[in-house]
mmCIF file of C-alpha atoms in Angstrom:
data_model
loop_
_atom_site.group_PDB
_atom_site.id
_atom_site.type_symbol
_atom_site.label_atom_id
_atom_site.label_comp_id
_atom_site.label_asym_id
_atom_site.label_seq_id
_atom_site.Cartn_x
_atom_site.Cartn_y
_atom_site.Cartn_z
ATOM 1 C CA MET A 1 4.724 109.428 28.728
ATOM 2 C CA LYS A 2 4.719 105.697 27.941
ATOM 3 C CA ASP A 3 4.742 104.820 31.641
ATOM 4 C CA TYR A 4 1.960 107.306 32.354
ATOM 5 C CA VAL A 5 -0.247 105.793 29.638
ATOM 6 C CA ALA A 6 0.548 102.140 30.367
ATOM 7 C CA VAL A 7 0.222 102.383 34.162
ATOM 8 C CA SER A 8 -2.995 104.399 33.881
ATOM 9 C CA ILE A 9 -4.581 101.805 31.605
ATOM 10 C CA GLU A 10 -3.461 98.842 33.742
ATOM 11 C CA THR A 11 -4.774 100.593 36.849
ATOM 12 C CA HIS A 12 -8.216 101.099 35.332
ATOM 13 C CA LEU A 13 -8.410 97.577 33.875
ATOM 14 C CA PHE A 14 -7.966 96.168 37.373
ATOM 15 C CA TYR A 15 -9.598 98.725 39.663
ATOM 16 C CA ALA A 16 -12.536 99.904 37.526
ATOM 17 C CA ARG A 17 -13.765 96.308 37.403
ATOM 18 C CA ILE A 18 -13.273 96.002 41.165
ATOM 19 C CA MET A 19 -15.269 99.216 41.738
ATOM 20 C CA LYS A 20 -18.141 98.240 39.449
ATOM 21 C CA GLU A 21 -18.386 94.961 41.339
ATOM 22 C CA HIS A 22 -18.372 96.793 44.677
ATOM 23 C CA ALA A 23 -21.392 98.733 43.429
ATOM 24 C CA LEU A 24 -23.047 95.478 42.366
ATOM 25 C CA PHE A 25 -22.398 93.852 45.758
ATOM 26 C CA LEU A 26 -23.939 96.853 47.506
ATOM 27 C CA LEU A 27 -26.905 96.796 45.130
ATOM 28 C CA ALA A 28 -27.509 93.119 45.859
ATOM 29 C CA SER A 29 -27.201 93.700 49.616
ATOM 30 C CA PHE A 30 -29.879 96.408 49.910
ATOM 31 C CA PRO A 31 -33.445 95.390 50.788
ATOM 32 C CA GLY A 32 -36.142 95.966 48.182
ATOM 33 C CA ASN A 33 -37.600 98.987 49.980
ATOM 34 C CA GLU A 34 -34.332 100.949 49.620
ATOM 35 C CA SER A 35 -35.117 101.926 46.039
ATOM 36 C CA ASP A 36 -33.062 105.144 46.067
ATOM 37 C CA LEU A 37 -29.916 103.387 47.300
ATOM 38 C CA ARG A 38 -30.409 100.545 44.845
ATOM 39 C CA LEU A 39 -30.802 102.997 41.970
ATOM 40 C CA ARG A 40 -27.711 104.970 42.992
ATOM 41 C CA ALA A 41 -25.602 101.810 43.335
ATOM 42 C CA ASP A 42 -26.671 100.734 39.868
ATOM 43 C CA GLN A 43 -25.866 104.168 38.419
ATOM 44 C CA LEU A 44 -22.383 104.028 39.913
ATOM 45 C CA ARG A 45 -21.918 100.505 38.576
ATOM 46 C CA GLY A 46 -22.740 101.817 35.117
ATOM 47 C CA GLU A 47 -20.243 104.680 35.430
ATOM 48 C CA PHE A 48 -17.370 102.347 36.290
ATOM 49 C CA GLU A 49 -18.412 99.903 33.591
ATOM 50 C CA ASP A 50 -18.266 102.739 31.078
ATOM 51 C CA GLY A 51 -14.795 103.691 32.348
ATOM 52 C CA LEU A 52 -13.697 100.066 32.081
ATOM 53 C CA TRP A 53 -14.869 99.933 28.462
ATOM 54 C CA GLN A 54 -12.893 103.099 27.710
ATOM 55 C CA ALA A 55 -9.772 101.544 29.225
ATOM 56 C CA VAL A 56 -10.260 98.355 27.187
ATOM 57 C CA ARG A 57 -10.529 100.344 23.952
ATOM 58 C CA LEU A 58 -7.242 102.092 24.749
ATOM 59 C CA ALA A 59 -5.439 99.005 26.022
ATOM 60 C CA ASP A 60 -4.731 96.657 23.136
ATOM 61 C CA GLY A 61 -1.008 96.518 22.450
ATOM 62 C CA MET A 62 -0.246 98.728 25.474
ATOM 63 C CA LEU A 63 0.062 96.096 28.225
ATOM 64 C CA GLU A 64 2.847 94.025 29.737
ATOM 65 C CA GLN A 65 2.508 90.280 29.220
ATOM 66 C CA SER A 66 2.992 89.780 32.974
ATOM 67 C CA PHE A 67 -0.148 91.842 33.604
ATOM 68 C CA LEU A 68 -2.181 89.832 31.101
ATOM 69 C CA ASP A 69 -0.930 86.559 32.586
ATOM 70 C CA SER A 70 -1.419 87.552 36.241
ATOM 71 C CA GLY A 71 -5.157 86.867 36.507
ATOM 72 C CA GLU A 72 -5.758 90.189 38.224
ATOM 73 C CA MET A 73 -7.796 91.674 35.378
ATOM 74 C CA VAL A 74 -9.955 88.624 34.680
ATOM 75 C CA THR A 75 -9.614 84.916 35.437
ATOM 76 C CA GLU A 76 -10.793 81.844 33.567
ATOM 77 C CA LEU A 77 -13.778 81.844 35.959
ATOM 78 C CA THR A 78 -14.865 85.484 35.670
ATOM 79 C CA GLN A 79 -17.352 85.171 32.819
ATOM 80 C CA ALA A 80 -19.024 82.089 34.305
ATOM 81 C CA ALA A 81 -19.172 83.807 37.712
ATOM 82 C CA GLU A 82 -20.846 86.842 36.138
ATOM 83 C CA CYS A 83 -23.413 84.707 34.324
ATOM 84 C CA GLN A 84 -24.259 82.693 37.431
ATOM 85 C CA THR A 85 -24.442 85.800 39.645
ATOM 86 C CA GLY A 86 -26.747 87.519 37.152
ATOM 87 C CA ARG A 87 -29.026 84.483 37.085
ATOM 88 C CA LEU A 88 -29.139 84.163 40.882
ATOM 89 C CA THR A 89 -29.646 87.860 41.696
ATOM 90 C CA GLY A 90 -31.667 89.025 38.708
ATOM 91 C CA ILE A 91 -29.099 91.812 38.165
ATOM 92 C CA SER A 92 -28.062 92.162 34.521
ATOM 93 C CA ILE A 93 -24.272 91.913 34.090
ATOM 94 C CA ASP A 94 -22.490 92.826 30.857
ATOM 95 C CA THR A 95 -20.114 89.956 30.057
ATOM 96 C CA GLU A 96 -19.014 91.516 26.762
ATOM 97 C CA VAL A 97 -16.440 93.702 28.501
ATOM 98 C CA THR A 98 -15.020 90.549 30.116
ATOM 99 C CA LYS A 99 -14.717 88.883 26.719
ATOM 100 C CA ALA A 100 -13.011 92.003 25.365
ATOM 101 C CA GLN A 101 -10.507 92.033 28.238
ATOM 102 C CA MET A 102 -9.673 88.376 27.635
ATOM 103 C CA GLN A 103 -8.761 89.186 24.018
ATOM 104 C CA LEU A 104 -6.295 91.996 24.800
ATOM 105 C CA SER A 105 -2.718 91.566 23.614
ATOM 106 C CA ALA A 106 0.637 92.613 25.060
ATOM 107 C CA HIS A 107 2.708 95.444 23.669
ATOM 108 C CA GLY A 108 5.703 95.351 21.407
ATOM 109 C CA PRO A 109 7.615 98.542 20.626
ATOM 110 C CA PHE A 110 5.082 101.363 20.573
ATOM 111 C CA ARG A 111 4.831 105.126 20.572
ATOM 112 C CA VAL A 112 2.192 107.073 22.431
ATOM 113 C CA SER A 113 0.414 109.597 20.264
ATOM 114 C CA ARG A 114 -0.848 112.905 21.598
ATOM 115 C CA GLU A 115 -4.375 111.709 20.949
ATOM 116 C CA THR A 116 -3.874 108.586 23.065
ATOM 117 C CA ALA A 117 -2.264 110.577 25.896
ATOM 118 C CA TYR A 118 -5.187 113.023 25.792
ATOM 119 C CA LYS A 119 -7.727 110.174 25.964
ATOM 120 C CA VAL A 120 -5.904 108.621 28.907
ATOM 121 C CA ARG A 121 -5.786 111.948 30.730
ATOM 122 C CA SER A 122 -9.514 112.416 30.118
ATOM 123 C CA LEU A 123 -10.190 108.903 31.412
ATOM 124 C CA ASN A 124 -8.128 109.521 34.556
ATOM 125 C CA ARG A 125 -10.083 112.678 35.309
ATOM 126 C CA LYS A 126 -13.377 110.951 34.625
ATOM 127 C CA MET A 127 -12.488 108.120 37.001
ATOM 128 C CA LEU A 128 -11.410 110.552 39.720
ATOM 129 C CA SER A 129 -14.849 112.131 39.519
ATOM 130 C CA CYS A 130 -16.538 108.708 39.615
ATOM 131 C CA LEU A 131 -14.399 107.702 42.585
ATOM 132 C CA SER A 132 -15.343 110.806 44.561
ATOM 133 C CA GLU A 133 -19.005 109.890 44.018
ATOM 134 C CA LEU A 134 -18.496 106.234 44.926
ATOM 135 C CA ILE A 135 -16.475 107.044 48.049
ATOM 136 C CA ALA A 136 -19.152 109.490 49.218
ATOM 137 C CA PHE A 137 -21.816 106.837 48.587
ATOM 138 C CA LYS A 138 -19.935 104.162 50.522
ATOM 139 C CA GLU A 139 -19.331 106.561 53.404
ATOM 140 C CA ASP A 140 -23.024 107.426 53.493
ATOM 141 C CA VAL A 141 -24.035 103.750 53.471
ATOM 142 C CA LEU A 142 -21.540 102.968 56.241
ATOM 143 C CA HIS A 143 -22.780 105.871 58.359
ATOM 144 C CA ARG A 144 -26.396 104.709 57.982
ATOM 145 C CA VAL A 145 -25.493 101.129 58.873
ATOM 146 C CA LEU A 146 -23.478 102.125 61.943
ATOM 147 C CA SER A 147 -26.273 104.422 63.141
ATOM 148 C CA CYS A 148 -28.839 101.614 62.695
ATOM 149 C CA ARG A 149 -30.746 103.492 59.991
ATOM 150 C CA LEU A 150 -30.099 100.948 57.246
ATOM 151 C CA TYR A 151 -30.151 97.182 57.003
ATOM 152 C CA THR A 152 -27.826 95.552 54.493
ATOM 153 C CA SER A 153 -26.602 91.983 54.155
ATOM 154 C CA SER A 154 -23.017 93.336 53.975
ATOM 155 C CA TYR A 155 -20.890 93.379 57.113
ATOM 156 C CA PRO A 156 -19.944 96.913 58.254
ATOM 157 C CA LEU A 157 -16.307 95.790 57.970
ATOM 158 C CA LEU A 158 -16.934 94.815 54.341
ATOM 159 C CA ILE A 159 -18.162 98.348 53.609
ATOM 160 C CA GLU A 160 -15.069 99.787 55.319
ATOM 161 C CA HIS A 161 -12.953 97.319 53.336
ATOM 162 C CA ILE A 162 -14.299 98.367 49.924
ATOM 163 C CA LEU A 163 -14.067 102.023 50.966
ATOM 164 C CA ARG A 164 -10.336 101.631 51.629
ATOM 165 C CA GLU A 165 -9.837 100.054 48.212
ATOM 166 C CA ALA A 166 -11.649 102.929 46.497
ATOM 167 C CA LYS A 167 -9.450 105.446 48.308
ATOM 168 C CA LEU A 168 -6.319 103.581 47.227
ATOM 169 C CA TYR A 169 -7.509 103.621 43.602
ATOM 170 C CA ARG A 170 -8.104 107.371 43.856
ATOM 171 C CA GLN A 171 -4.657 107.906 45.398
ATOM 172 C CA ILE A 172 -2.966 106.033 42.520
ATOM 173 C CA VAL A 173 -4.795 108.026 39.827
ATOM 174 C CA MET A 174 -4.102 111.307 41.613
ATOM 175 C CA GLN A 175 -0.374 110.464 41.668
ATOM 176 C CA LEU A 176 -0.484 109.748 37.946
ATOM 177 C CA GLU A 177 -2.130 113.093 37.269
ATOM 178 C CA ARG A 178 0.223 115.048 39.533
ATOM 179 C CA SER A 179 3.526 113.580 38.378
ATOM 180 C CA GLY A 180 2.840 111.405 35.353
ATOM 181 C CA ARG A 181 3.843 108.272 37.252
ATOM 182 C CA VAL A 182 3.143 106.333 40.419
ATOM 183 C CA ALA A 183 5.742 107.120 43.068
ATOM 184 C CA VAL A 184 7.960 104.254 44.153
ATOM 185 C CA PHE A 185 5.771 102.684 46.769
ATOM 186 C CA ASP A 186 6.632 102.246 50.382
ATOM 187 C CA LEU A 187 6.829 98.456 50.453
ATOM 188 C CA LYS A 188 6.114 98.261 54.171
ATOM 189 C CA ASN A 189 2.894 100.265 53.833
ATOM 190 C CA ASP A 190 1.908 98.482 50.624
ATOM 191 C CA GLU A 191 2.369 95.092 52.262
ATOM 192 C CA ALA A 192 0.443 96.212 55.337
ATOM 193 C CA PHE A 193 -2.465 97.406 53.184
ATOM 194 C CA TRP A 194 -2.771 94.184 51.212
ATOM 195 C CA ASN A 195 -2.078 91.906 54.179
ATOM 196 C CA GLN A 196 -5.000 93.637 55.917
ATOM 197 C CA ILE A 197 -7.155 93.114 52.814
ATOM 198 C CA MET A 198 -6.201 89.425 52.644
ATOM 199 C CA MET A 199 -6.853 88.927 56.358
ATOM 200 C CA GLU A 200 -10.310 90.438 55.990
ATOM 201 C CA HIS A 201 -11.012 88.266 52.939
ATOM 202 C CA ALA A 202 -10.330 85.218 55.099
ATOM 203 C CA GLN A 203 -12.631 86.576 57.813
ATOM 204 C CA PHE A 204 -15.421 87.289 55.310
ATOM 205 C CA ILE A 205 -15.074 83.848 53.718
ATOM 206 C CA ARG A 206 -15.283 82.197 57.132
ATOM 207 C CA GLY A 207 -18.379 84.219 58.012
ATOM 208 C CA LEU A 208 -20.159 83.503 54.718
ATOM 209 C CA LEU A 209 -19.571 79.741 54.689
ATOM 210 C CA ASP A 210 -22.303 77.452 55.935
ATOM 211 C CA PRO A 211 -21.553 76.239 59.485
ATOM 212 C CA SER A 212 -21.397 72.675 58.162
ATOM 213 C CA GLU A 213 -18.304 73.494 56.072
ATOM 214 C CA CYS A 214 -16.021 72.822 59.035
ATOM 215 C CA GLU A 215 -12.811 72.123 57.100
ATOM 216 C CA LEU A 216 -13.120 75.239 54.945
ATOM 217 C CA ILE A 217 -13.953 77.370 57.982
ATOM 218 C CA GLN A 218 -10.866 76.043 59.760
ATOM 219 C CA SER A 219 -8.722 76.852 56.697
ATOM 220 C CA ALA A 220 -10.150 80.372 56.445
ATOM 221 C CA ASP A 221 -9.470 80.925 60.154
ATOM 222 C CA SER A 222 -5.901 79.728 59.656
ATOM 223 C CA PHE A 223 -5.315 82.178 56.805
ATOM 224 C CA ALA A 224 -6.768 85.019 58.877
ATOM 225 C CA ASP A 225 -4.302 84.130 61.628
ATOM 226 C CA ASP A 226 -1.435 83.977 59.126
ATOM 227 C CA TYR A 227 -2.090 87.511 57.921
ATOM 228 C CA CYS A 228 -2.693 88.751 61.466
ATOM 229 C CA ARG A 229 0.758 87.417 62.310
ATOM 230 C CA LEU A 230 2.308 89.127 59.271
ATOM 231 C CA LEU A 231 0.676 92.419 60.210
ATOM 232 C CA ASP A 232 1.905 92.163 63.777
ATOM 233 C CA ILE A 233 5.455 91.270 62.718
ATOM 234 C CA GLY A 234 5.453 94.167 60.264
ATOM 235 C CA LYS A 235 4.289 96.542 62.982
ATOM 236 C CA ARG A 236 6.930 95.337 65.458
ATOM 237 C CA GLY A 237 9.713 94.896 62.891
ATOM 238 C CA GLY A 238 10.255 91.355 64.114
ATOM 239 C CA MET A 239 11.503 89.974 60.790
ATOM 240 C CA GLY A 240 13.938 91.208 58.123
ATOM 241 C CA ALA A 241 12.384 92.920 55.114
ATOM 242 C CA CYS A 242 13.367 90.156 52.683
ATOM 243 C CA ALA A 243 12.118 87.386 54.957
ATOM 244 C CA HIS A 244 8.862 89.250 55.587
ATOM 245 C CA LEU A 245 8.356 89.775 51.850
ATOM 246 C CA SER A 246 8.972 86.082 51.208
ATOM 247 C CA GLU A 247 6.583 85.025 53.975
ATOM 248 C CA ALA A 248 3.869 87.319 52.595
ATOM 249 C CA TYR A 249 4.412 85.895 49.115
ATOM 250 C CA TRP A 250 4.214 82.237 50.090
ATOM 251 C CA THR A 251 1.235 82.809 52.381
ATOM 252 C CA THR A 252 -0.581 84.579 49.552
ATOM 253 C CA CYS A 253 0.310 81.795 47.105
ATOM 254 C CA GLU A 254 -1.407 79.310 49.415
ATOM 255 C CA PHE A 255 -4.361 81.630 49.961
ATOM 256 C CA GLN A 256 -4.706 82.153 46.196
ATOM 257 C CA LYS A 257 -4.940 78.372 45.724
ATOM 258 C CA PHE A 258 -7.568 78.203 48.468
ATOM 259 C CA LYS A 259 -9.562 80.975 46.799
ATOM 260 C CA MET A 260 -9.304 79.311 43.386
ATOM 261 C CA LYS A 261 -10.615 75.996 44.741
ATOM 262 C CA GLY A 262 -13.329 77.875 46.595
ATOM 263 C CA ALA A 263 -14.447 79.785 43.516
ATOM 264 C CA GLU A 264 -14.535 76.579 41.502
ATOM 265 C CA GLY A 265 -16.510 74.831 44.249
ATOM 266 C CA ILE A 266 -19.039 77.656 44.473
ATOM 267 C CA LEU A 267 -19.512 77.750 40.691
ATOM 268 C CA ASP A 268 -19.982 73.976 40.645
ATOM 269 C CA CYS A 269 -22.440 74.156 43.583
ATOM 270 C CA GLN A 270 -20.150 71.940 45.668
ATOM 271 C CA ILE A 271 -19.734 74.339 48.599
ATOM 272 C CA ARG A 272 -22.479 75.407 50.993
ATOM 273 C CA SER A 273 -22.308 79.154 51.511
ATOM 274 C CA VAL A 274 -23.958 82.513 50.933
ATOM 275 C CA ILE A 275 -20.959 83.647 48.864
ATOM 276 C CA MET A 276 -21.943 85.212 45.560
ATOM 277 C CA PRO A 277 -20.059 83.498 42.686
ATOM 278 C CA LEU A 278 -18.729 86.843 41.446
ATOM 279 C CA LEU A 279 -17.508 87.718 44.950
ATOM 280 C CA ALA A 280 -15.484 84.481 44.984
ATOM 281 C CA ASP A 281 -13.842 85.444 41.683
ATOM 282 C CA HIS A 282 -13.408 89.057 42.858
ATOM 283 C CA VAL A 283 -11.313 88.119 45.907
ATOM 284 C CA LEU A 284 -9.306 85.681 43.775
ATOM 285 C CA ARG A 285 -8.346 88.510 41.402
ATOM 286 C CA GLU A 286 -7.249 90.666 44.331
ATOM 287 C CA ALA A 287 -4.949 87.879 45.549
ATOM 288 C CA ASN A 288 -3.501 87.657 42.028
ATOM 289 C CA HIS A 289 -2.944 91.423 42.073
ATOM 290 C CA TYR A 290 -1.131 91.267 45.414
ATOM 291 C CA LEU A 291 1.072 88.415 44.189
ATOM 292 C CA ARG A 292 2.213 90.526 41.227
ATOM 293 C CA ILE A 293 3.017 93.429 43.569
ATOM 294 C CA LEU A 294 5.145 91.100 45.704
ATOM 295 C CA GLU A 295 6.833 89.528 42.673
ATOM 296 C CA ARG A 296 7.756 92.943 41.267
ATOM 297 C CA ALA A 297 9.087 94.042 44.652
ATOM 298 C CA GLN A 298 11.232 90.928 44.916
ATOM 299 C CA THR A 299 12.600 91.335 41.385
ATOM 300 C CA GLY A 300 13.374 94.982 42.107
ATOM 301 C CA ARG A 301 15.303 94.034 45.248
ATOM 302 C CA THR A 302 17.197 90.968 44.033
ATOM 303 C CA GLY A 303 16.915 90.843 40.234
ATOM 304 C CA HIS A 304 15.156 87.466 40.391
ATOM 305 C CA GLY A 305 11.973 85.877 41.693
ATOM 306 C CA PHE A 306 11.307 84.068 44.953
ATOM 307 C CA GLU A 307 13.249 80.940 45.796
ATOM 308 C CA GLN A 308 11.195 77.825 46.444
ATOM 309 C CA ARG A 309 10.025 77.722 50.032
ATOM 310 C CA PRO A 310 11.893 74.830 51.689
ATOM 311 C CA ASP A 311 10.192 72.199 53.809
ATOM 312 C CA HIS A 312 6.905 74.089 53.926
ATOM 313 C CA CYS A 313 4.321 71.529 54.882
ATOM 314 C CA GLY A 314 1.478 73.793 55.999
ATOM 315 C CA ASP A 315 1.000 71.688 59.125
ATOM 316 C CA SER A 316 0.706 73.854 62.232
ATOM 317 C CA ASP A 317 1.753 70.865 64.372
ATOM 318 C CA CYS A 318 4.911 70.175 62.365
ATOM 319 C CA GLU A 319 8.043 70.053 64.517
ATOM 320 C CA HIS A 320 10.569 69.900 61.675
ATOM 321 C CA PRO A 321 13.251 72.488 62.583
ATOM 322 C CA ASN A 322 13.308 74.039 59.074
ATOM 323 C CA CYS A 323 9.562 74.231 58.602
ATOM 324 C CA GLU A 324 8.293 77.809 58.671
ATOM 325 C CA HIS A 325 4.644 76.893 58.957
ATOM 326 C CA PRO A 326 2.277 79.863 58.729
ATOM 327 C CA GLY A 327 0.632 79.458 62.123
ATOM 328 C CA CYS A 328 1.051 82.554 64.274
ATOM 329 C CA GLY A 329 2.053 81.001 67.565
ATOM 330 C CA ASP A 330 2.035 84.456 69.114
ATOM 331 C CA SER A 331 -0.490 84.677 71.915
ATOM 332 C CA ASP A 332 0.456 88.313 72.516
ATOM 333 C CA CYS A 333 -0.528 89.593 69.058
ATOM 334 C CA GLU A 334 -2.089 93.016 69.494
ATOM 335 C CA HIS A 335 -2.787 93.954 65.859
ATOM 336 C CA SER A 336 -5.826 96.227 65.911
ATOM 337 C CA GLY A 337 -7.522 94.462 62.999
ATOM 338 C CA CYS A 338 -7.037 90.965 64.371
ATOM 339 C CA VAL A 339 -10.108 89.375 65.873
ATOM 340 C CA HIS A 340 -8.282 86.119 66.572
ATOM 341 C CA SER A 341 -6.006 85.071 69.368
ATOM 342 C CA CYS A 342 -3.314 84.368 66.724
ATOM 343 C CA GLY A 343 -2.453 80.983 68.055
#
């Protein structure tokens, strides 16, 4: 019962915030004449915000310190990103829930009361209902965009991207309700899912940067190629599981640093782009989430964390024999999601 309660709460603290921001991004992307879609997006945003508040009220003293420290729930930039996004878009954003999340504490020894378990079960069922509504809404928006019946400033791939994340959230909560726990994940599929998400983040960042930001565009392209390579290797089985896990981890560490610098630059108005400040923080939190998944997988396999990556210079032209630079170098990459030549 402890695992059911703790995992449920952690899941909602991460994903409910992600979903409410998806609704906000859609709201901001709709033209002014789409009043019905704008209203529905805002209603859905409110539903997930309410669910997030419920999770926060249940969470104090129930969480692992590693979760609180991971930066997947909130980062040091989240509140500032919300304030700046609200000012720029005219969309009111409740920062109080962010403050409340930042004040949560980790658990010591604790017992789960029947009342708490009942509240968590009620929250899970509420969020499943909200997710069914949000998924249907995203599918409707995507269908309208692809049939040229709706203009939105969001890429069609971005709508598909946030739809996949909503379906994953629903799958996790359904597993919790069916069995009281999340089944031991298939690491290969879990890696593939998040490598695809990270690759698309790099593609979106590249496409939303001003054309004058040549160095950042080149870096984003490089990260997209890195994840394309990881996806292709995973599909072909061209690398041992441990080596592939390590490569995914170190690539994501570098990408997380890139995202952090990018979010800081956007908040400080030092980067030319059409990237919403909250979107920059949003993708940073997802990288933090993926890093914790990889760290837990590594600890489960070996009993310890990742070894330091030796001689990793990040230079695609490096000829040092021990340097495993992240460039793909595979001109035959056929990954279906890869829009690059991968080298």
